[in-house]
Structure formats: structure tokens, C-alpha cells
Amino acid sequence: MMKKVWFTGLMIWISAMTFLKAQQNTPAWAVETPAQKQERMAWWTHDRFGMFIHWGIYAMPARHEWVKRNERISDEDYQKYFERFDPDLYNPREWAAKARAAGMKYVVVTAKHHDGFCLWDSKVTDYKVTNTPYGKDLIAPLVEAFRAEGIRIGFYYSLIDWHHPDFPIDRIHPAWPDNPEAAKAINANRSMERYRTYMKAQLTELLTRFGRIDELFLDFSYPGENGKGHLEWNSEDLLKLIRSLQPHVVVDNRMDLDHTDWGWDFATPEQFMPQEWPIVRGKRVPWETCQTFSGSWGYYRDEYSWKSVHQLVVMLIETVSKGGNLLLNVGPTARGVFDDRAIERLDGLAEWMKFHSRSIYGCTQAPEEFAVPQNCFLTYNAEKKRLYIHVLEWPFKSLHLMGYKGKFKYAQLLNDASEIQYTINTTPGGHTTENSGANDVILSLPVQRPDAEVPVIELFLE
Ligand code: GLC
């Protein structure tokens, strides 16, 4: 007994010391207990599914949002898009309705991408939508439309700027010369100091003019030779400003502050699926994978590598089964609409989410005691005490749940809430059932696969 008290005391002391040590290196304005952070991110870890929107004048060339860099287009030549940008069919209410129907609970829109073009009426630049033929702010109506659908608002803001005259050119800049020595002359009159002031002014606008902002996606860092990282951005200063304006906002990890525990809220695996829940310094961290329908983020007319609805549904499930969020991107056209291929996919997701969102919202990776059946992904809702089995390949009649005996009391299909009967095969033998372990359960499935992109079985746990 004494031993146990002593041991518990020691553990509390160790975790308090670990916490205090981490706090020592944390700037005063960034101090937050793990419980406070969890609370701040509670909506985010619950909602799981968001819409990313990459939109800007690069929708006109329609061949990647990096077209300016990929084709080394000069400012003068890129100007032809600015002078003709007129998304006359833009109706963000239609976008918001599609997002809501697909079950997306938050949106993150590119207020400014790497090309420097601003979608809002920024006071500190002329390089903005209000100076194009369209002539109106795009962000305010979007924020209003998405909020009206109950969707939370996030902004993507590019740290990189391939238009700003003070932004020192670097190895990924469209104007980077073949001979790096030549960059020195170009950079002679450029000032990172002035560019930082510009970023701060813009972030201040974005975080004060549009009400509550729930996520901020700053993009991105490439430290090292001829690159930019936290020293160039002065990331600590930026984050301090951000937190002072919107203390609750959830911020990504692309400011090059990964070496700290306080400089980011979530990891951002891009266009790949992690093998397992990402771990940083020995701990599972919040993560949000951003994914595209077709490969590029901006509208790309001639890209034919579109994912199927099935792949996207599985992607959402797999992400949640590993404790993550999915931020799924749409690249609207320069007329201001989602193209048919995007709509088809959003509608497919909507159809699945209509019946299965319960296995996504509020769910996370299942505890290890639940073995993953063949060809399945599990998600788990601790609060509701439910386990969700996503069956990727519908098996013939039986699904074996190894070691599940006594762990649940009722099973049903999620799409129609129809009961699934089961046997606990304690009396092996006979030639019409397979023998299974004494602690296993065999679910009796209908021979025909339920009509769902991925059928889900809901277990009500003990
Ligand atoms: C990247 C790309 C980009 C895209 C983004 C999305 O780092 O530069 O074009 O906006 O990631 O995560």
C-alpha cells in the first residue's frame, strides 16, 4: 500500500517537473497547460472534417497554383490574369451548402497564396481582388455564407510572397536565377524587415475584420541555404500577434517552430497517409492531413488523376481511425464555381456522410484491446461508448471479431440501424461454422453488401 502511494507520488512529481521544464522555455504569452490546449482544440478534434479552398488568379491559367514558379513567369506576364480576373458566377452560399452537405464542419480558404494575390480588400497592398475587373471582396461574403451553414472559419495565409517587392528572392522564388550569385543584386533593395511588417499588418486585418477565426494555416517554411524559416519570418513574433488577436485560434506547424512545444497546434501531413498516428517527442500529436481531389490545389483543367468517391471516403475513415482530421481541398474555377468533377465527389461524400457521420464526429483511434478485423478500419467514440467497424471488403456472411466476447452488447448496421446478430462460438464443431477462439464473436452479416460506399457496423460497448 505504502509502496503504491510512494510510486503515484513519484509519477506526479515527474510529470509536474516535465511540464515545468517545458514551461521554462516557453515565452510567457504562450504558456498553456495540456488541459487548456485540449480544451482550446476540442471543437477541432471533434469535428474531424474540413474543406480547404485554394482560389486565386492562378485558376485562370488552370495549371497549378504554382504555375508562376513552375513556368518562371515574370510579374509582368502574370499580370494578364490579374487584369482579367472576373469570377462572375461566384456565389459562396452554393459552396457552403455543398460543404455542409458533405459533412465538412470547417473551411480554410486561401486569403493569400504564394503568388501574393489577396482575396480580401487589404489596406496594405494594391495586389488584391478589389482592383481586378471583379472589383469586390471575396472573403467577407464567403465567411458570412459558411457561418450561415454553421461552418467554422479558417484562413490560409502564405508566408511566401512571389509578388511583394520587399520579399527577398530565394531558391523557390520564380525569379531565382540560375547563378545564385546574381540573386544578391536583385535582393539588394529588398527588406525582410519591411516584409515582416507587411505580414503583420495583413494578419491583423484577417484576424480583426472577419469575426472569430478558428483555424489559421500559415504556409510554409524551407529553412537553410537560400530558404526561409522561423528566423526570417520571426515566427515567434507572428504567433504572439496571432494569439493576442484570437487567443483560441488553432494554428498549423509550418512556421518552422517544430522544435518547440508551444509554436504550433497540429502537424500537417500533406498528400500522404501516415502509417500511424504521428508522434512528436514521444507523444501522439493532433494532426490534420490536407488532401486534394486531383493532385494540384488550384483548379487544374487538364489533370486527370482524380480520386474516386470511394478513395475519398476511405481516406476520411482512415484518417479518423488514426486520430486525425481531414482537410479536403476544392479548387474553384475562375468563373467562381466548383467544377463538375468536384461536385460529383462532394455529392458522393454527402451521400455517405448522411448515414455514417456518427462514425466520424467525436471519434478517434480505437483502444488497442479491439483487434482490427480483416479488411477493416476502426473508429471509436469514447463518450458514447461505441465502436465503428468500417468494412472495406464485404465478407461472405461472417465477420470474425477476435477477443470481443463481453466487450459489446448490441450490434447494428449504421446505414439503416438494422440489428446484426452474432454468436459467441464457445462450442466448436459441426461442419457449417468455423471454429473460433472462446473469446471471439462472429457477426452474422447479410450476404448482400449494404448499399453504401463503405458499410459500417456500430457496436454498443459494455
Ligand atoms: C504547399 C504548397 C501549396 C499548397 C499547400 C497545401 O506547401 O506550396 O501550393 O497550398 O501546401 O497544404
Short mmCIF file of C-alpha atoms and ligand atoms in Angstrom, two decimals:
data_model
loop_
_atom_site.label_atom_id
_atom_site.label_comp_id
_atom_site.label_asym_id
_atom_site.label_seq_id
_atom_site.Cartn_x
_atom_site.Cartn_y
_atom_site.Cartn_z
CA MET A 1 0.00 0.00 0.00
CA MET A 2 2.73 2.46 1.08
CA LYS A 3 4.68 1.42 -1.96
CA LYS A 4 1.78 2.32 -4.24
CA VAL A 5 1.29 5.77 -2.67
CA TRP A 6 5.00 6.39 -2.97
CA PHE A 7 5.01 5.35 -6.62
CA THR A 8 1.99 7.50 -7.53
CA GLY A 9 3.61 10.46 -5.79
CA LEU A 10 6.78 9.94 -7.76
CA MET A 11 4.86 9.79 -11.05
CA ILE A 12 3.02 13.03 -10.25
CA TRP A 13 6.30 14.69 -9.35
CA ILE A 14 7.96 13.52 -12.61
CA SER A 15 5.12 14.75 -14.79
CA ALA A 16 5.00 18.08 -12.92
CA MET A 17 8.76 18.50 -13.46
CA THR A 18 8.48 17.61 -17.14
CA PHE A 19 5.70 20.16 -17.50
CA LEU A 20 7.66 22.84 -15.64
CA LYS A 21 10.78 22.22 -17.68
CA ALA A 22 8.83 22.64 -20.90
CA GLN A 23 7.29 25.82 -19.49
CA GLN A 24 10.71 27.29 -18.72
CA ASN A 25 11.49 27.56 -22.41
CA THR A 26 8.03 28.80 -23.27
CA PRO A 27 7.52 32.53 -23.76
CA ALA A 28 5.19 33.90 -21.09
CA TRP A 29 2.43 34.70 -23.58
CA ALA A 30 2.43 31.10 -24.84
CA VAL A 31 2.13 29.29 -21.52
CA GLU A 32 -0.78 26.88 -21.54
CA THR A 33 -1.41 23.64 -19.67
CA PRO A 34 -2.06 20.49 -21.71
CA ALA A 35 -5.63 20.55 -20.41
CA GLN A 36 -6.13 24.13 -21.62
CA LYS A 37 -4.77 23.23 -25.03
CA GLN A 38 -7.04 20.22 -25.26
CA GLU A 39 -9.98 22.42 -24.36
CA ARG A 40 -9.00 25.05 -26.95
CA MET A 41 -8.83 22.35 -29.63
CA ALA A 42 -11.90 20.41 -28.51
CA TRP A 43 -14.15 21.53 -31.39
CA TRP A 44 -11.41 20.69 -33.87
CA THR A 45 -10.70 17.17 -32.64
CA HIS A 46 -14.43 16.56 -32.51
CA ASP A 47 -15.33 17.83 -35.97
CA ARG A 48 -12.64 15.95 -37.90
CA PHE A 49 -13.59 17.06 -41.40
CA GLY A 50 -12.99 20.40 -43.12
CA MET A 51 -12.97 21.94 -46.59
CA PHE A 52 -9.81 23.53 -47.93
CA ILE A 53 -10.34 26.08 -50.70
CA HIS A 54 -7.46 27.15 -52.95
CA TRP A 55 -8.58 30.02 -55.06
CA GLY A 56 -6.89 32.92 -56.73
CA ILE A 57 -5.91 34.24 -60.14
CA TYR A 58 -3.95 31.01 -60.78
CA ALA A 59 -7.35 29.46 -61.51
CA MET A 60 -7.12 31.21 -64.90
CA PRO A 61 -4.00 29.51 -66.28
CA ALA A 62 -5.66 26.46 -64.67
CA ARG A 63 -2.42 24.51 -64.49
CA HIS A 64 -1.37 24.51 -60.84
CA GLU A 65 -1.30 27.20 -58.17
CA TRP A 66 2.50 27.13 -58.51
CA VAL A 67 2.32 27.99 -62.22
CA LYS A 68 4.21 31.24 -61.68
CA ARG A 69 7.14 29.35 -60.24
CA ASN A 70 6.83 26.19 -62.38
CA GLU A 71 6.96 28.20 -65.60
CA ARG A 72 9.15 31.02 -64.21
CA ILE A 73 6.55 33.62 -65.15
CA SER A 74 7.59 37.23 -64.58
CA ASP A 75 5.41 39.71 -62.68
CA GLU A 76 4.65 41.47 -65.97
CA ASP A 77 3.45 38.29 -67.68
CA TYR A 78 1.47 37.11 -64.65
CA GLN A 79 -0.34 40.43 -64.68
CA LYS A 80 -2.59 39.29 -67.56
CA TYR A 81 -4.52 37.15 -65.11
CA PHE A 82 -4.89 39.94 -62.59
CA GLU A 83 -6.25 42.23 -65.28
CA ARG A 84 -8.90 39.74 -66.35
CA PHE A 85 -9.95 38.05 -63.13
CA ASP A 86 -13.74 38.21 -63.00
CA PRO A 87 -15.45 35.27 -61.26
CA ASP A 88 -18.91 36.38 -62.28
CA LEU A 89 -20.67 33.22 -61.09
CA TYR A 90 -19.25 33.37 -57.57
CA ASN A 91 -21.90 32.50 -55.02
CA PRO A 92 -20.30 31.31 -51.78
CA ARG A 93 -23.70 30.20 -50.48
CA GLU A 94 -23.59 27.40 -53.05
CA TRP A 95 -20.12 26.41 -51.89
CA ALA A 96 -21.15 26.47 -48.25
CA ALA A 97 -24.21 24.32 -48.95
CA LYS A 98 -22.01 21.73 -50.67
CA ALA A 99 -19.56 21.74 -47.78
CA ARG A 100 -22.31 21.31 -45.20
CA ALA A 101 -23.96 18.51 -47.14
CA ALA A 102 -20.61 16.71 -47.38
CA GLY A 103 -20.36 16.91 -43.60
CA MET A 104 -17.50 19.40 -43.53
CA LYS A 105 -17.53 21.35 -40.30
CA TYR A 106 -14.91 23.98 -41.01
CA VAL A 107 -13.45 25.74 -44.00
CA VAL A 108 -9.94 27.02 -44.61
CA VAL A 109 -9.70 29.43 -47.53
CA THR A 110 -6.57 30.85 -49.14
CA ALA A 111 -6.73 34.54 -48.27
CA LYS A 112 -3.35 34.86 -49.98
CA HIS A 113 -1.32 32.17 -51.74
CA HIS A 114 2.35 32.20 -52.74
CA ASP A 115 1.69 34.42 -55.76
CA GLY A 116 0.80 37.20 -53.31
CA PHE A 117 -2.67 37.88 -54.69
CA CYS A 118 -5.11 38.86 -51.91
CA LEU A 119 -8.73 37.77 -51.91
CA TRP A 120 -9.75 40.44 -49.42
CA ASP A 121 -9.64 44.23 -49.54
CA SER A 122 -6.31 44.60 -47.79
CA LYS A 123 -5.33 48.17 -46.99
CA VAL A 124 -1.61 47.49 -47.32
CA THR A 125 -1.46 46.37 -50.95
CA ASP A 126 -2.95 47.10 -54.35
CA TYR A 127 -2.46 43.49 -55.36
CA LYS A 128 -5.96 42.43 -54.38
CA VAL A 129 -9.24 41.33 -55.83
CA THR A 130 -10.89 44.73 -55.45
CA ASN A 131 -8.52 46.04 -58.12
CA THR A 132 -9.40 43.32 -60.64
CA PRO A 133 -12.39 43.60 -63.01
CA TYR A 134 -14.42 41.70 -60.39
CA GLY A 135 -13.89 44.63 -58.05
CA LYS A 136 -15.34 43.13 -54.87
CA ASP A 137 -14.00 41.45 -51.76
CA LEU A 138 -14.30 37.65 -51.92
CA ILE A 139 -13.59 36.80 -48.30
CA ALA A 140 -16.33 38.66 -46.40
CA PRO A 141 -19.22 37.03 -48.31
CA LEU A 142 -17.57 33.63 -48.02
CA VAL A 143 -17.20 33.98 -44.27
CA GLU A 144 -20.83 35.01 -43.98
CA ALA A 145 -22.11 32.20 -46.20
CA PHE A 146 -20.18 29.44 -44.44
CA ARG A 147 -21.08 30.74 -40.99
CA ALA A 148 -24.72 30.72 -42.00
CA GLU A 149 -24.36 26.97 -42.61
CA GLY A 150 -22.83 26.50 -39.16
CA ILE A 151 -19.33 26.02 -40.57
CA ARG A 152 -16.32 27.40 -38.70
CA ILE A 153 -13.91 29.72 -40.46
CA GLY A 154 -10.20 29.27 -41.08
CA PHE A 155 -7.72 31.23 -43.18
CA TYR A 156 -4.73 30.01 -45.12
CA TYR A 157 -2.10 32.72 -45.35
CA SER A 158 1.04 32.24 -47.40
CA LEU A 159 4.20 33.35 -45.64
CA ILE A 160 5.79 33.17 -49.05
CA ASP A 161 5.08 36.05 -51.43
CA TRP A 162 6.20 36.00 -55.05
CA HIS A 163 4.86 39.44 -55.79
CA HIS A 164 5.83 41.66 -52.88
CA PRO A 165 8.77 43.91 -53.82
CA ASP A 166 10.40 43.52 -50.39
CA PHE A 167 10.30 39.74 -50.28
CA PRO A 168 13.90 38.62 -50.83
CA ILE A 169 14.00 36.12 -53.66
CA ASP A 170 15.10 32.63 -52.63
CA ARG A 171 15.55 29.18 -54.07
CA ILE A 172 11.85 28.58 -54.67
CA HIS A 173 11.05 32.07 -55.98
CA PRO A 174 10.05 32.29 -59.69
CA ALA A 175 12.78 34.89 -60.24
CA TRP A 176 15.58 32.79 -58.69
CA PRO A 177 18.45 32.97 -61.17
CA ASP A 178 20.50 30.02 -62.45
CA ASN A 179 23.51 31.58 -60.86
CA PRO A 180 22.65 32.18 -57.16
CA GLU A 181 25.26 34.94 -57.01
CA ALA A 182 23.03 37.01 -59.26
CA ALA A 183 20.32 36.96 -56.56
CA LYS A 184 22.39 39.32 -54.45
CA ALA A 185 21.86 42.22 -56.81
CA ILE A 186 18.14 41.53 -57.02
CA ASN A 187 17.86 41.37 -53.24
CA ALA A 188 19.92 44.46 -52.57
CA ASN A 189 16.88 46.68 -52.15
CA ARG A 190 14.54 44.09 -50.69
CA SER A 191 13.94 44.11 -46.98
CA MET A 192 12.72 41.21 -44.90
CA GLU A 193 12.11 43.69 -42.11
CA ARG A 194 9.61 45.60 -44.23
CA TYR A 195 8.06 42.38 -45.48
CA ARG A 196 7.55 41.21 -41.90
CA THR A 197 5.74 44.44 -41.14
CA TYR A 198 3.53 43.76 -44.16
CA MET A 199 2.72 40.24 -42.98
CA LYS A 200 1.81 41.51 -39.55
CA ALA A 201 -0.45 44.18 -40.98
CA GLN A 202 -2.19 41.61 -43.17
CA LEU A 203 -2.59 39.06 -40.40
CA THR A 204 -4.00 41.81 -38.21
CA GLU A 205 -6.58 42.58 -40.89
CA LEU A 206 -7.52 38.94 -41.31
CA LEU A 207 -7.81 38.40 -37.57
CA THR A 208 -9.76 41.54 -36.75
CA ARG A 209 -12.11 42.15 -39.66
CA PHE A 210 -13.99 38.90 -40.05
CA GLY A 211 -15.04 37.93 -36.54
CA ARG A 212 -13.96 34.74 -34.86
CA ILE A 213 -11.35 32.79 -36.81
CA ASP A 214 -10.98 29.18 -35.73
CA GLU A 215 -8.02 27.91 -37.73
CA LEU A 216 -5.00 29.60 -39.22
CA PHE A 217 -2.91 27.76 -41.81
CA LEU A 218 0.40 29.55 -42.38
CA ASP A 219 2.37 28.19 -45.31
CA PHE A 220 5.33 27.39 -45.39
CA SER A 221 8.99 27.24 -44.28
CA TYR A 222 12.06 25.92 -46.07
CA PRO A 223 14.97 26.85 -43.84
CA GLY A 224 18.59 26.51 -44.83
CA GLU A 225 20.62 27.95 -47.63
CA ASN A 226 18.64 30.40 -49.73
CA GLY A 227 15.50 29.43 -47.88
CA LYS A 228 13.34 30.87 -45.16
CA GLY A 229 12.50 29.65 -41.70
CA HIS A 230 11.45 30.93 -38.31
CA LEU A 231 14.30 33.43 -38.11
CA GLU A 232 13.35 35.07 -41.39
CA TRP A 233 9.61 35.13 -40.61
CA ASN A 234 10.25 35.95 -36.96
CA SER A 235 7.70 33.27 -36.29
CA GLU A 236 7.62 33.80 -32.55
CA ASP A 237 6.61 37.40 -33.04
CA LEU A 238 3.95 36.44 -35.60
CA LEU A 239 2.46 33.82 -33.34
CA LYS A 240 2.42 36.22 -30.43
CA LEU A 241 0.44 38.66 -32.53
CA ILE A 242 -1.93 35.94 -33.71
CA ARG A 243 -2.61 34.70 -30.18
CA SER A 244 -3.15 38.23 -28.91
CA LEU A 245 -5.81 38.83 -31.57
CA GLN A 246 -7.54 35.44 -31.48
CA PRO A 247 -6.36 33.51 -28.42
CA HIS A 248 -8.42 30.41 -29.23
CA VAL A 249 -7.29 30.02 -32.88
CA VAL A 250 -5.83 26.64 -33.86
CA VAL A 251 -2.54 27.10 -35.76
CA ASP A 252 -0.66 24.73 -38.08
CA ASN A 253 3.01 23.76 -37.79
CA ARG A 254 4.52 25.33 -40.89
CA MET A 255 6.18 28.35 -39.30
CA ASP A 256 9.29 26.31 -38.56
CA LEU A 257 8.68 26.13 -34.82
CA ASP A 258 8.53 22.34 -34.72
CA HIS A 259 11.41 22.31 -32.25
CA THR A 260 9.13 23.92 -29.66
CA ASP A 261 6.02 22.55 -27.99
CA TRP A 262 4.28 25.92 -27.96
CA GLY A 263 4.82 27.15 -31.53
CA TRP A 264 2.20 25.03 -33.27
CA ASP A 265 -1.01 23.16 -32.55
CA PHE A 266 -1.14 20.43 -35.14
CA ALA A 267 1.00 18.54 -37.64
CA THR A 268 0.16 18.79 -41.34
CA PRO A 269 0.98 15.70 -43.41
CA GLU A 270 0.28 16.78 -46.97
CA GLN A 271 -0.95 14.43 -49.69
CA PHE A 272 0.11 11.23 -47.99
CA MET A 273 -1.43 8.96 -45.39
CA PRO A 274 0.70 8.44 -42.27
CA GLN A 275 1.21 4.80 -41.33
CA GLU A 276 0.12 5.57 -37.80
CA TRP A 277 -0.88 8.44 -35.51
CA PRO A 278 2.05 10.92 -35.81
CA ILE A 279 4.31 11.08 -32.76
CA VAL A 280 6.47 14.05 -31.76
CA ARG A 281 8.94 13.77 -28.89
CA GLY A 282 7.30 10.55 -27.78
CA LYS A 283 3.74 11.86 -27.78
CA ARG A 284 0.83 11.47 -30.14
CA VAL A 285 0.03 14.92 -31.52
CA PRO A 286 -3.06 16.47 -33.09
CA TRP A 287 -2.79 16.19 -36.86
CA GLU A 288 -4.67 17.26 -39.93
CA THR A 289 -3.85 15.80 -43.30
CA CYS A 290 -4.60 18.06 -46.25
CA GLN A 291 -5.53 16.25 -49.42
CA THR A 292 -6.63 17.11 -52.94
CA PHE A 293 -9.18 15.62 -55.28
CA SER A 294 -6.78 15.53 -58.19
CA GLY A 295 -3.20 16.40 -57.20
CA SER A 296 -2.94 20.16 -57.52
CA TRP A 297 -4.63 22.57 -55.11
CA GLY A 298 -5.66 25.28 -57.51
CA TYR A 299 -8.08 24.46 -60.32
CA TYR A 300 -6.24 22.39 -62.95
CA ARG A 301 -8.24 21.86 -66.08
CA ASP A 302 -6.20 19.09 -67.69
CA GLU A 303 -5.39 17.00 -64.66
CA TYR A 304 -6.93 13.53 -64.82
CA SER A 305 -5.67 11.91 -61.66
CA TRP A 306 -8.91 12.48 -59.76
CA LYS A 307 -9.59 10.24 -56.79
CA SER A 308 -12.81 8.27 -56.73
CA VAL A 309 -15.54 8.87 -54.16
CA HIS A 310 -14.63 5.50 -52.68
CA GLN A 311 -10.99 6.52 -52.22
CA LEU A 312 -12.04 9.76 -50.57
CA VAL A 313 -14.47 8.08 -48.18
CA VAL A 314 -11.78 5.57 -47.23
CA MET A 315 -9.31 8.42 -46.78
CA LEU A 316 -11.64 10.15 -44.34
CA ILE A 317 -12.21 6.94 -42.39
CA GLU A 318 -8.53 6.01 -42.31
CA THR A 319 -7.59 9.50 -41.08
CA VAL A 320 -10.04 9.34 -38.18
CA SER A 321 -9.02 5.74 -37.42
CA LYS A 322 -5.55 7.17 -36.71
CA GLY A 323 -6.83 10.07 -34.63
CA GLY A 324 -6.54 12.77 -37.30
CA ASN A 325 -8.51 15.39 -39.20
CA LEU A 326 -9.03 15.57 -42.95
CA LEU A 327 -8.91 18.90 -44.76
CA LEU A 328 -10.12 18.13 -48.25
CA ASN A 329 -9.44 20.64 -50.97
CA VAL A 330 -11.57 22.15 -53.69
CA GLY A 331 -10.05 24.42 -56.34
CA PRO A 332 -12.87 26.53 -57.79
CA THR A 333 -12.69 27.76 -61.38
CA ALA A 334 -12.04 31.35 -62.36
CA ARG A 335 -15.76 31.72 -63.06
CA GLY A 336 -16.28 31.16 -59.37
CA VAL A 337 -17.81 27.68 -59.30
CA PHE A 338 -16.84 24.16 -58.26
CA ASP A 339 -16.40 22.16 -61.45
CA ASP A 340 -18.48 19.05 -62.13
CA ARG A 341 -15.75 16.65 -61.07
CA ALA A 342 -15.53 18.31 -57.67
CA ILE A 343 -19.30 18.38 -57.28
CA GLU A 344 -19.58 14.70 -58.10
CA ARG A 345 -17.11 13.90 -55.33
CA LEU A 346 -18.67 16.23 -52.78
CA ASP A 347 -22.07 14.70 -53.53
CA GLY A 348 -20.64 11.21 -53.08
CA LEU A 349 -19.18 12.18 -49.73
CA ALA A 350 -22.50 13.78 -48.78
CA GLU A 351 -24.34 10.56 -49.54
CA TRP A 352 -22.03 8.55 -47.31
CA MET A 353 -21.87 11.15 -44.52
CA LYS A 354 -25.65 11.44 -44.40
CA PHE A 355 -25.79 7.95 -42.93
CA HIS A 356 -22.35 7.50 -41.42
CA SER A 357 -21.15 10.77 -39.89
CA ARG A 358 -21.66 9.19 -36.47
CA SER A 359 -18.54 7.11 -37.09
CA ILE A 360 -16.55 10.29 -37.83
CA TYR A 361 -17.60 13.13 -35.50
CA GLY A 362 -16.31 12.80 -31.97
CA CYS A 363 -14.40 9.68 -32.97
CA THR A 364 -10.77 8.70 -32.81
CA GLN A 365 -8.43 5.73 -32.92
CA ALA A 366 -9.85 2.70 -31.11
CA PRO A 367 -8.09 1.40 -27.99
CA GLU A 368 -5.68 -1.44 -28.65
CA GLU A 369 -7.86 -4.00 -26.88
CA PHE A 370 -10.05 -4.01 -30.01
CA ALA A 371 -8.35 -6.11 -32.65
CA VAL A 372 -8.89 -4.83 -36.18
CA PRO A 373 -10.86 -7.40 -38.20
CA GLN A 374 -9.68 -8.30 -41.70
CA ASN A 375 -10.11 -5.52 -44.30
CA CYS A 376 -11.49 -3.07 -41.79
CA PHE A 377 -10.78 0.28 -40.17
CA LEU A 378 -11.99 1.03 -36.66
CA THR A 379 -13.06 4.32 -35.14
CA TYR A 380 -14.16 4.82 -31.58
CA ASN A 381 -16.33 7.23 -29.67
CA ALA A 382 -15.27 7.16 -26.01
CA GLU A 383 -18.05 9.39 -24.78
CA LYS A 384 -20.84 7.44 -26.44
CA LYS A 385 -19.07 4.12 -25.90
CA ARG A 386 -19.42 2.98 -29.49
CA LEU A 387 -17.03 1.20 -31.77
CA TYR A 388 -17.38 1.56 -35.54
CA ILE A 389 -16.20 -1.15 -37.87
CA HIS A 390 -15.75 0.13 -41.42
CA VAL A 391 -15.84 -2.84 -43.73
CA LEU A 392 -13.79 -2.14 -46.86
CA GLU A 393 -14.31 -5.53 -48.48
CA TRP A 394 -17.68 -7.03 -47.65
CA PRO A 395 -17.04 -10.59 -46.47
CA PHE A 396 -19.23 -13.58 -47.01
CA LYS A 397 -21.74 -13.89 -44.15
CA SER A 398 -19.35 -13.73 -41.20
CA LEU A 399 -17.11 -11.16 -39.67
CA HIS A 400 -14.81 -12.53 -37.00
CA LEU A 401 -14.13 -10.29 -34.04
CA MET A 402 -11.18 -11.75 -32.18
CA GLY A 403 -11.34 -11.34 -28.43
CA TYR A 404 -14.53 -9.27 -28.48
CA LYS A 405 -16.52 -11.54 -26.17
CA GLY A 406 -18.12 -9.50 -23.40
CA LYS A 407 -16.99 -6.20 -24.88
CA PHE A 408 -20.24 -5.13 -26.51
CA LYS A 409 -23.93 -5.74 -26.02
CA TYR A 410 -25.56 -4.83 -29.33
CA ALA A 411 -24.55 -4.56 -32.97
CA GLN A 412 -26.21 -2.92 -35.92
CA LEU A 413 -25.56 -1.66 -39.42
CA LEU A 414 -25.19 2.08 -39.27
CA ASN A 415 -26.84 2.91 -42.59
CA ASP A 416 -30.26 1.54 -41.63
CA ALA A 417 -29.93 0.72 -37.91
CA SER A 418 -30.77 -2.91 -38.59
CA GLU A 419 -29.69 -5.41 -35.99
CA ILE A 420 -26.73 -7.66 -36.61
CA GLN A 421 -26.98 -10.93 -34.77
CA TYR A 422 -23.91 -12.68 -33.52
CA THR A 423 -22.66 -15.85 -31.97
CA ILE A 424 -20.04 -16.43 -29.39
CA ASN A 425 -18.63 -19.63 -30.65
CA THR A 426 -17.89 -21.42 -27.43
CA THR A 427 -18.94 -24.84 -28.70
CA PRO A 428 -16.77 -25.55 -31.68
CA GLY A 429 -17.61 -28.34 -34.05
CA GLY A 430 -20.02 -29.07 -36.83
CA HIS A 431 -19.29 -28.53 -40.47
CA THR A 432 -21.24 -25.32 -41.14
CA THR A 433 -19.34 -22.89 -38.96
CA GLU A 434 -15.71 -22.22 -38.43
CA ASN A 435 -14.22 -22.96 -35.06
CA SER A 436 -13.08 -19.85 -33.30
CA GLY A 437 -11.47 -18.90 -30.04
CA ALA A 438 -13.59 -18.94 -26.91
CA ASN A 439 -13.36 -15.16 -26.64
CA ASP A 440 -14.23 -14.45 -30.24
CA VAL A 441 -17.51 -13.24 -31.65
CA ILE A 442 -18.84 -13.96 -35.10
CA LEU A 443 -21.15 -11.36 -36.60
CA SER A 444 -23.80 -12.73 -38.99
CA LEU A 445 -23.77 -10.39 -41.95
CA PRO A 446 -26.26 -10.21 -44.79
CA VAL A 447 -24.87 -11.86 -47.90
CA GLN A 448 -25.52 -8.73 -49.89
CA ARG A 449 -23.31 -5.81 -49.08
CA PRO A 450 -25.35 -2.84 -47.81
CA ASP A 451 -25.66 -0.15 -50.44
CA ALA A 452 -23.02 2.20 -49.05
CA GLU A 453 -19.61 3.24 -50.34
CA VAL A 454 -18.16 1.75 -47.15
CA PRO A 455 -20.64 -0.08 -44.88
CA VAL A 456 -20.24 0.50 -41.16
CA ILE A 457 -21.15 -1.71 -38.22
CA GLU A 458 -21.86 0.04 -34.95
CA LEU A 459 -21.11 -1.79 -31.72
CA PHE A 460 -22.64 -0.60 -28.46
CA LEU A 461 -19.87 -1.27 -25.97
CA GLU A 462 -20.25 -2.55 -22.44
C1 GLC B 1 2.05 23.53 -50.05
C2 GLC B 1 2.04 24.16 -51.37
C3 GLC B 1 0.75 24.62 -51.74
C4 GLC B 1 -0.47 24.25 -51.02
C5 GLC B 1 -0.24 23.70 -49.67
C6 GLC B 1 -1.37 23.00 -49.03
O1 GLC B 1 3.04 23.64 -49.26
O2 GLC B 1 3.04 25.10 -51.52
O3 GLC B 1 0.60 25.09 -53.00
O4 GLC B 1 -1.12 25.41 -50.75
O5 GLC B 1 0.92 23.19 -49.39
O6 GLC B 1 -1.04 22.40 -47.85
#
